[in-house]
Coordinates of C-alpha atoms in Angstrom, one line a residue:
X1 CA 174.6 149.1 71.4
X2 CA 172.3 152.3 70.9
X3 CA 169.5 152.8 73.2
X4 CA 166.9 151.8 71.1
X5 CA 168.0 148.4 70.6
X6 CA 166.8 145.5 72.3
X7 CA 168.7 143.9 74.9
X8 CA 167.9 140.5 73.6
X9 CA 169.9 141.1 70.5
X10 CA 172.9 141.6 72.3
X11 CA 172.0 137.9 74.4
X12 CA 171.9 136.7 71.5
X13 CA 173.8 132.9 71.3
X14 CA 175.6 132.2 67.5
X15 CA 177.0 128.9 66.6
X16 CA 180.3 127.9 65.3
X17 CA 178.4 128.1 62.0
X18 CA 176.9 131.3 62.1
X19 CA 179.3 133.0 59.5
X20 CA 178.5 129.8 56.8
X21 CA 175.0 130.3 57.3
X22 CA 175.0 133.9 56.6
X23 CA 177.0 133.1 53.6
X24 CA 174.1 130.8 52.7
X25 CA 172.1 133.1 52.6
X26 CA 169.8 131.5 55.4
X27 CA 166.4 133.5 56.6
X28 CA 167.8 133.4 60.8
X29 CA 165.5 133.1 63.5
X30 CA 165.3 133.4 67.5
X31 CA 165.2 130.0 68.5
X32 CA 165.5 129.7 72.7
X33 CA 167.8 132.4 72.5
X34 CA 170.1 131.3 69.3
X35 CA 169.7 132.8 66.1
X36 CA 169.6 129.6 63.5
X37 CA 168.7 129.1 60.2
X38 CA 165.2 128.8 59.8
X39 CA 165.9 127.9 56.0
X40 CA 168.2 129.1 53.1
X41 CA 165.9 128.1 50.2
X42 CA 162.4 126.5 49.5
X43 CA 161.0 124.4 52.6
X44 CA 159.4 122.6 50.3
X45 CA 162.6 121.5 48.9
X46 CA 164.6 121.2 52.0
X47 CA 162.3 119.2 53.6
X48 CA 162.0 116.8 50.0
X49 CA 165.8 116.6 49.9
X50 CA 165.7 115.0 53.3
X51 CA 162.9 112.3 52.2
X52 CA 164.3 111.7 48.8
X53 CA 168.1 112.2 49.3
X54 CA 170.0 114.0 52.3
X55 CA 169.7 116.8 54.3
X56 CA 172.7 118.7 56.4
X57 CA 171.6 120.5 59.4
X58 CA 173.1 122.7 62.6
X59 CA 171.9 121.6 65.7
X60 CA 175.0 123.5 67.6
X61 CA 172.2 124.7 69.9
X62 CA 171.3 121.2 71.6
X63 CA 172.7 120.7 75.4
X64 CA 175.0 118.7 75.7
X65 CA 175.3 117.6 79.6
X66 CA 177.9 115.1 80.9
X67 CA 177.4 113.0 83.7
X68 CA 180.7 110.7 85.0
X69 CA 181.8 108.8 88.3
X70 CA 181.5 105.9 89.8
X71 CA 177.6 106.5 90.5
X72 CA 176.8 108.2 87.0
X73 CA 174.6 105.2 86.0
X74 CA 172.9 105.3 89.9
X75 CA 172.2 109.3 89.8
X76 CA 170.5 108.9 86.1
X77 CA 168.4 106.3 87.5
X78 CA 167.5 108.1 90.1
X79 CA 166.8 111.5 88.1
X80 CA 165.2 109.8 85.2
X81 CA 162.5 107.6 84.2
X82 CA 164.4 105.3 82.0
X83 CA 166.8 102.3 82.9
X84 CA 169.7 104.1 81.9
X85 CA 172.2 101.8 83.7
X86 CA 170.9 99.2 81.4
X87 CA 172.2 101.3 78.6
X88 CA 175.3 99.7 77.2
X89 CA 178.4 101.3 76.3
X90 CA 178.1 102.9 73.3
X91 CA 174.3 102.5 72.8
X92 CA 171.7 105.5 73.2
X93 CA 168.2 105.7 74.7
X94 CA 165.4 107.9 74.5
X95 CA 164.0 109.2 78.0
X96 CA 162.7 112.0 80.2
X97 CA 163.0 114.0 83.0
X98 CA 160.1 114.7 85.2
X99 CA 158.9 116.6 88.2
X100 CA 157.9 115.4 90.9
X101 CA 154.7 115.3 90.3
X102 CA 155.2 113.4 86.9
X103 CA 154.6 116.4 84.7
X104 CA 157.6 116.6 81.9
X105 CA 160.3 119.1 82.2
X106 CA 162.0 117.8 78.9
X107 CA 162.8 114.8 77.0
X108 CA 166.3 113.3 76.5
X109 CA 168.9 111.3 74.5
X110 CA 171.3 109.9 77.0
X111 CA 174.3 108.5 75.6
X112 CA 176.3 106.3 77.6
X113 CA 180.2 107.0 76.4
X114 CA 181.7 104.8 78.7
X115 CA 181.3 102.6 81.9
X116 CA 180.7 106.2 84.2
X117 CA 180.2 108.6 81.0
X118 CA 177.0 110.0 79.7
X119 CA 176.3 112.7 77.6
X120 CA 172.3 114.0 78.1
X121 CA 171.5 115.9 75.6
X122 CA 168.6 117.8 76.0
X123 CA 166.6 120.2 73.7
X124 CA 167.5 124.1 73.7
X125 CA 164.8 125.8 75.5
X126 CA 165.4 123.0 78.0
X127 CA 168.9 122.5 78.2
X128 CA 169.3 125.0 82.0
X129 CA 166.1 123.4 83.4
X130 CA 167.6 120.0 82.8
X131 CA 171.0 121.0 83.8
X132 CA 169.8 122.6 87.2
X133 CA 167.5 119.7 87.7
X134 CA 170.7 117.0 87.6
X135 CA 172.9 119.4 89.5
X136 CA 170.1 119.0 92.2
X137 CA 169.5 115.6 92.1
X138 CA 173.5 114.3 92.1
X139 CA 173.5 115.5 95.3
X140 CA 174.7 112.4 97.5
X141 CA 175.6 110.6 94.6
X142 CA 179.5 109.7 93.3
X143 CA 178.7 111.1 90.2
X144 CA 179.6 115.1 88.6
X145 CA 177.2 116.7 86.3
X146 CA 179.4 119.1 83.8
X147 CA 178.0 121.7 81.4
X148 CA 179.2 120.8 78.5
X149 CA 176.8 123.2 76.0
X150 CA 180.4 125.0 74.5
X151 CA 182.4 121.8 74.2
X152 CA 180.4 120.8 70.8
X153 CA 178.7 121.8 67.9
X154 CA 175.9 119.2 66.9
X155 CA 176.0 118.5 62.5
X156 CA 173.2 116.3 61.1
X157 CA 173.4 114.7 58.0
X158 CA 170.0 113.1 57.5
X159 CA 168.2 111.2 54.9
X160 CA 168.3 108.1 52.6
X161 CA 171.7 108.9 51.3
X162 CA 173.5 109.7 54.6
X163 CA 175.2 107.1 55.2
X164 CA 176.5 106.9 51.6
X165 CA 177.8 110.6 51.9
X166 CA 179.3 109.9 55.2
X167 CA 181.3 106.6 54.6
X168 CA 183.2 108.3 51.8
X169 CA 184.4 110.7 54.7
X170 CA 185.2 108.1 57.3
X171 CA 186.7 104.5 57.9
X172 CA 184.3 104.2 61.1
X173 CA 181.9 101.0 60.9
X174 CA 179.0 102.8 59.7
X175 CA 177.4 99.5 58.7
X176 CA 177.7 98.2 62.0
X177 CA 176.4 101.3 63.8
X178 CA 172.7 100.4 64.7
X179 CA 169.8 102.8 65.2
X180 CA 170.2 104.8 68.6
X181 CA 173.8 104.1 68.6
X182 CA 177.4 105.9 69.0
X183 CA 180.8 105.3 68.1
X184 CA 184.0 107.5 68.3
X185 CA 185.5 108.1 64.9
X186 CA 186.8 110.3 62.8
X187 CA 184.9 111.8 59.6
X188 CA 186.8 114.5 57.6
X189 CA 189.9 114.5 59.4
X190 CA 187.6 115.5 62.3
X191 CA 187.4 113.5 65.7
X192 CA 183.5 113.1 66.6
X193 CA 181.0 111.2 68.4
X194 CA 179.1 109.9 65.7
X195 CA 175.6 108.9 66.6
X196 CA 172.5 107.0 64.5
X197 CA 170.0 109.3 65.7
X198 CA 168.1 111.6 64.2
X199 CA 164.6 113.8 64.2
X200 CA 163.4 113.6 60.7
X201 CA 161.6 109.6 60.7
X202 CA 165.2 109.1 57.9
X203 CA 168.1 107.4 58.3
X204 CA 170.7 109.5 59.2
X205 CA 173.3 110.9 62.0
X206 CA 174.2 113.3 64.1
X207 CA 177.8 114.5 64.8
X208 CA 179.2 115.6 67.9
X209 CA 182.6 117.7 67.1
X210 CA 184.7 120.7 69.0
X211 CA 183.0 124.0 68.1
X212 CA 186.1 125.0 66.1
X213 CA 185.8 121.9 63.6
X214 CA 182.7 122.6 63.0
X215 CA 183.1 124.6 59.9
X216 CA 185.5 122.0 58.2
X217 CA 183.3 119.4 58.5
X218 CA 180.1 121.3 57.1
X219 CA 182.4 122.0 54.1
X220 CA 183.6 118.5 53.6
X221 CA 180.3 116.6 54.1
X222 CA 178.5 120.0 51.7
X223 CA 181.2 118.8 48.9
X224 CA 181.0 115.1 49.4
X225 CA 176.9 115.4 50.0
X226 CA 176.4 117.5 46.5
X227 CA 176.5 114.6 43.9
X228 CA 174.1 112.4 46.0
X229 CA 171.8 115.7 46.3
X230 CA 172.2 116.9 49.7
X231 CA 170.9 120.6 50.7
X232 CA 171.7 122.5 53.6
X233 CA 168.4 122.6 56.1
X234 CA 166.4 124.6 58.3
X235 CA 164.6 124.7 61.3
X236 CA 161.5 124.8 59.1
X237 CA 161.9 121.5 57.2
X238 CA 163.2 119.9 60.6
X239 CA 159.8 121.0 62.2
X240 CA 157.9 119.3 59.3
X241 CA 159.7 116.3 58.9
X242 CA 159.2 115.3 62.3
X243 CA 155.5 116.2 62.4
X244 CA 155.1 113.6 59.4
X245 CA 157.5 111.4 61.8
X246 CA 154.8 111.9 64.8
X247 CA 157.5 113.1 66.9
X248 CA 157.0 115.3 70.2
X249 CA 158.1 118.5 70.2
X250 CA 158.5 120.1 73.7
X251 CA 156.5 122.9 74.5
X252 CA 153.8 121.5 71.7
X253 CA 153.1 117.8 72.4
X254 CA 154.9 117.8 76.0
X255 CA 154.9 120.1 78.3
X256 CA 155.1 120.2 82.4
X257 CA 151.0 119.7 83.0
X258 CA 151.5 116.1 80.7
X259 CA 152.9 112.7 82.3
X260 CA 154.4 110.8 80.2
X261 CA 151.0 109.0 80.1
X262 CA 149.0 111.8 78.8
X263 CA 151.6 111.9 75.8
X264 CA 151.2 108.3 74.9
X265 CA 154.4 107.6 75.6
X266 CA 154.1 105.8 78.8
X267 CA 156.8 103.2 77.7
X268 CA 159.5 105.2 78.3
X269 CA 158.8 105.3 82.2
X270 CA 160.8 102.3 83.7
X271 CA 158.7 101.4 87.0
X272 CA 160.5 97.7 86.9
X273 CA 164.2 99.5 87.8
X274 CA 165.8 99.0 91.0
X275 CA 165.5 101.9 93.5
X276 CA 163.2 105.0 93.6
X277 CA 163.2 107.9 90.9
X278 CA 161.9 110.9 90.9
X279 CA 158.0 111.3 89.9
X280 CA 157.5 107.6 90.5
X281 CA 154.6 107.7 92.6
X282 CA 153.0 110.5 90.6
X283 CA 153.5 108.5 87.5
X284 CA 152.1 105.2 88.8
X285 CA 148.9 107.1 89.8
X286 CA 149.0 108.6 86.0
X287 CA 150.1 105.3 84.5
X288 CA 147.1 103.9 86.1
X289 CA 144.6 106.4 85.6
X290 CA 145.2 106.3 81.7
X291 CA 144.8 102.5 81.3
X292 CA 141.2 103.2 83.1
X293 CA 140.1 106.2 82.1
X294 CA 142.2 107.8 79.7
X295 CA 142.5 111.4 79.2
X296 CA 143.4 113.2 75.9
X297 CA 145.1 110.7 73.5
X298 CA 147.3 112.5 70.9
X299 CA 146.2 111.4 67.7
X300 CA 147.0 112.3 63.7
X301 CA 145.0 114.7 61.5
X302 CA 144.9 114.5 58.1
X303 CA 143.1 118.1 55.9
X304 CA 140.6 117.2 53.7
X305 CA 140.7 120.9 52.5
X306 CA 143.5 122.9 51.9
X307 CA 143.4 125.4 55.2
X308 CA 146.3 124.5 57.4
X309 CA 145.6 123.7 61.4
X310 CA 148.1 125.7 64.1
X311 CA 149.1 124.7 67.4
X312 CA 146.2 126.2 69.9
X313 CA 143.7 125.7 67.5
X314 CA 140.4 123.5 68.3
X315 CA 139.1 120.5 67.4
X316 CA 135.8 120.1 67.2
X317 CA 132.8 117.7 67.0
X318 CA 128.7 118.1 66.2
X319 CA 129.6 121.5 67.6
X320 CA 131.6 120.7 71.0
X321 CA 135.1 121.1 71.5
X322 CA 136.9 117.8 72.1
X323 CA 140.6 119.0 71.9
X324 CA 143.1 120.9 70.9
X325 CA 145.9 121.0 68.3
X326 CA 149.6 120.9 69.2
X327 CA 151.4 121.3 65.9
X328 CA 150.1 121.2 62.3
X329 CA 151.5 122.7 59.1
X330 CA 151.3 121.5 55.2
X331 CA 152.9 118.1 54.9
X332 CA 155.3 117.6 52.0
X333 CA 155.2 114.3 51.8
X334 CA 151.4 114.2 52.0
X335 CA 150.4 117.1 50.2
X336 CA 147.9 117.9 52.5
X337 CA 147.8 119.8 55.8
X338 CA 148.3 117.4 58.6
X339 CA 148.5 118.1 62.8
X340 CA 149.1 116.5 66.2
X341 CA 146.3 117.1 68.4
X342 CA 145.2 115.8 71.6
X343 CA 141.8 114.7 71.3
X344 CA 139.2 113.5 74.1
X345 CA 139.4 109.2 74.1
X346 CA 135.5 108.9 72.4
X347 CA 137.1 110.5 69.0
X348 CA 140.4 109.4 69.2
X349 CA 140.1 106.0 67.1
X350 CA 141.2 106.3 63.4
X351 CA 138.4 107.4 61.0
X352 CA 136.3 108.8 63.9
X353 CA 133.5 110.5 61.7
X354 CA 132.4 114.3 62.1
X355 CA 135.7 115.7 63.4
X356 CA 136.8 118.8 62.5
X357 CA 139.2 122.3 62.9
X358 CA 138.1 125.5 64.0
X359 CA 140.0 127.7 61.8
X360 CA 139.1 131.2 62.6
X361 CA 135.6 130.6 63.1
X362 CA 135.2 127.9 60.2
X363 CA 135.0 124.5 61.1
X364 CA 137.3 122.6 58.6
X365 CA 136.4 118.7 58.1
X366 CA 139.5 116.7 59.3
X367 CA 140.2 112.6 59.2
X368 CA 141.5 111.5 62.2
X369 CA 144.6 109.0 62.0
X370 CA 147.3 106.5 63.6
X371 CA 150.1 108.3 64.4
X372 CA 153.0 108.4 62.3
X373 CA 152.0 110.0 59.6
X374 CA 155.0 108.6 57.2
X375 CA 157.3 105.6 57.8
X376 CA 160.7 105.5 55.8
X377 CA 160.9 102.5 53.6
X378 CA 163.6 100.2 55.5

């Protein structure tokens, strides 16, 4: 490395799919310290493939945590806010890890493998808070926590067609596999975890392989995906199909100074579980001070002009500012600009009149909405 480069490009982290990308011809980006495909072609296109037909993505940069013993189920109770020992085998649940003091260090997909085997996967930028966070918290119980980041690469195949493309690869009971679900199988000759999750608001699924099967399967679902229209996608599109989807993204919607509470997603804090888990206290006086007086709620925002809202910018009403956006970008779907913000409680009901963005100085008239923004068609 010559002097004059910087040290992070030799830190960074590839993915078993690095060299297919490239191919591609994918624009790469930094994301939390891999350098992924940010897209190969249009957005527009990518993220339209993914609403209309089916959309292949690498999400080798995911962490992947394992969690097994006879006390697995006892330490995730414990180190979580969801009921995970109520998980059954083979099922999935959404969750979150907090601090102490109830502000969110990440949210989670726990998978439970077996009767003491979990995979938590948490998000990237995440993935060695969360993993030092367990490590901490298993201590006294029968249970390991095992860093399992370089035991898989993560493929997505999402989108109305996805399960089409993936039965002609696999004799697995696709039809049988419900939302938020996992099953072992194998698809393309390859053994995987397949999963019906996903972070687009489509049907779709997420495949959880060794790192040096990755490339065969990309190949196989690319070939067996083409006819029915599938693309390979971005980080871009990902980032705008789950804004129409009204999903969180961490570090934009959820971050350590929110509770769960403060996201509006309160539901996913189990207070009703047996035994005591960390932040419960915390989140009991946040659960009850949003039912009283609540906060910021987040809340949609749909353009009525063309001038697209970024995260940090302000809303604004008859002059004040009453909150701040966390995401926005054009939507797609829509064909408008659209953005998460969390907005003070007085102007967070739907169709709230006067609200608007301060976009560099102008103050750009916005309708505020229900979130999600778009609902698949079941």
């Amino acid at each position: 490395m010559s002097s004059t480069e910087p040290a992070e490009a030799a830190e960074k982290r590839h993915t078993a799919l690095d060299a297919v990308h490239r191919a591609l011809g994918a624009t790469m980006t930094d994301f939390a310290g891999w350098d992924m495909p940010l897209r190969y072609g249009s957005e527009r296109d990518e993220h339209n493939a993914v609403r209309g037909a089916a959309g292949l993505f690498d999400l080798s940069h995911m962490g992947e945590i394992t969690v097994t013993g006879p006390e697995a189920a006892a330490l995730l109770d414990y180190a979580l806010v969801g009921n995970i020992g109520g998980v059954k085998v083979g099922r999935a649940r959404y969750t979150m890890i907090c601090r102490p003091d109830g502000g969110i260090l990440d949210d989670l997909i726990v998978y439970r493998l077996a009767e003491t085997e979990y995979m938590v996967v948490a998000n990237a930028s995440n993935a060695q808070v969360v993993l030092d966070a367990l490590v901490e918290r298993s201590a006294g119980f029968d249970a390991e926590v095992r860093d399992d980041r370089d035991a898989y690469a993560l493929i997505a195949v999402q989108g109305p067609e996805s399960p089409g493309i993936l039965k002609s690869l696999t004799d697995a009971d696709l039809d049988g596999l419900k939302y938020y679900a996992g099953l072992p199988g194998t698809v393309a000759g390859v053994p995987a975890l397949i999963a019906r999750t996903g972070y687009t608001g489509e049907d779709g699924f997420e495949l959880f392989v060794a790192p040096a099967d990755a490339e065969k399967l990309w190949q196989a679902l690319t070939e067996a995906g083409a006819p029915a229209g599938l693309v390979p996608c971005g980080l871009s599109c990902r980032d705008t199909l789950r804004l129409e989807a009204g999903m969180p993204l961490y570090g934009h919607e959820l971050s350590t100074s929110l509770t769960p509470f403060d996201a509006g997603l309160g539901r996913v804090v189990k207070f009703e579980k047996e035994g005591d888990f960390v932040g419960r206290e915390a989140l009991r006086e946040a659960a009850a001070r949003s039912e009283k007086n609540p906060p910021r709620v987040l809340v949609g925002l749909i353009a009525e002009g063309r001038r697209v809202p970024r995260a940090g910018y302000a809303v604004v009403a008859d002059g004040d500012v009453i909150g701040e956006v966390t995401s926005g970008a054009p939507s797609p779907t829509l064909g408008k600009p659209i953005a998460m913000a969390y907005v003070d409680a007085a102007h967070a009901a739907p169709g709230t009149p006067g609200v608007g963005v301060d976009i560099r100085g102008s103050h750009e008239p916005y309708e505020v909405v229900a979130l999600p923004f778009y609902k698949r068609r079941k």
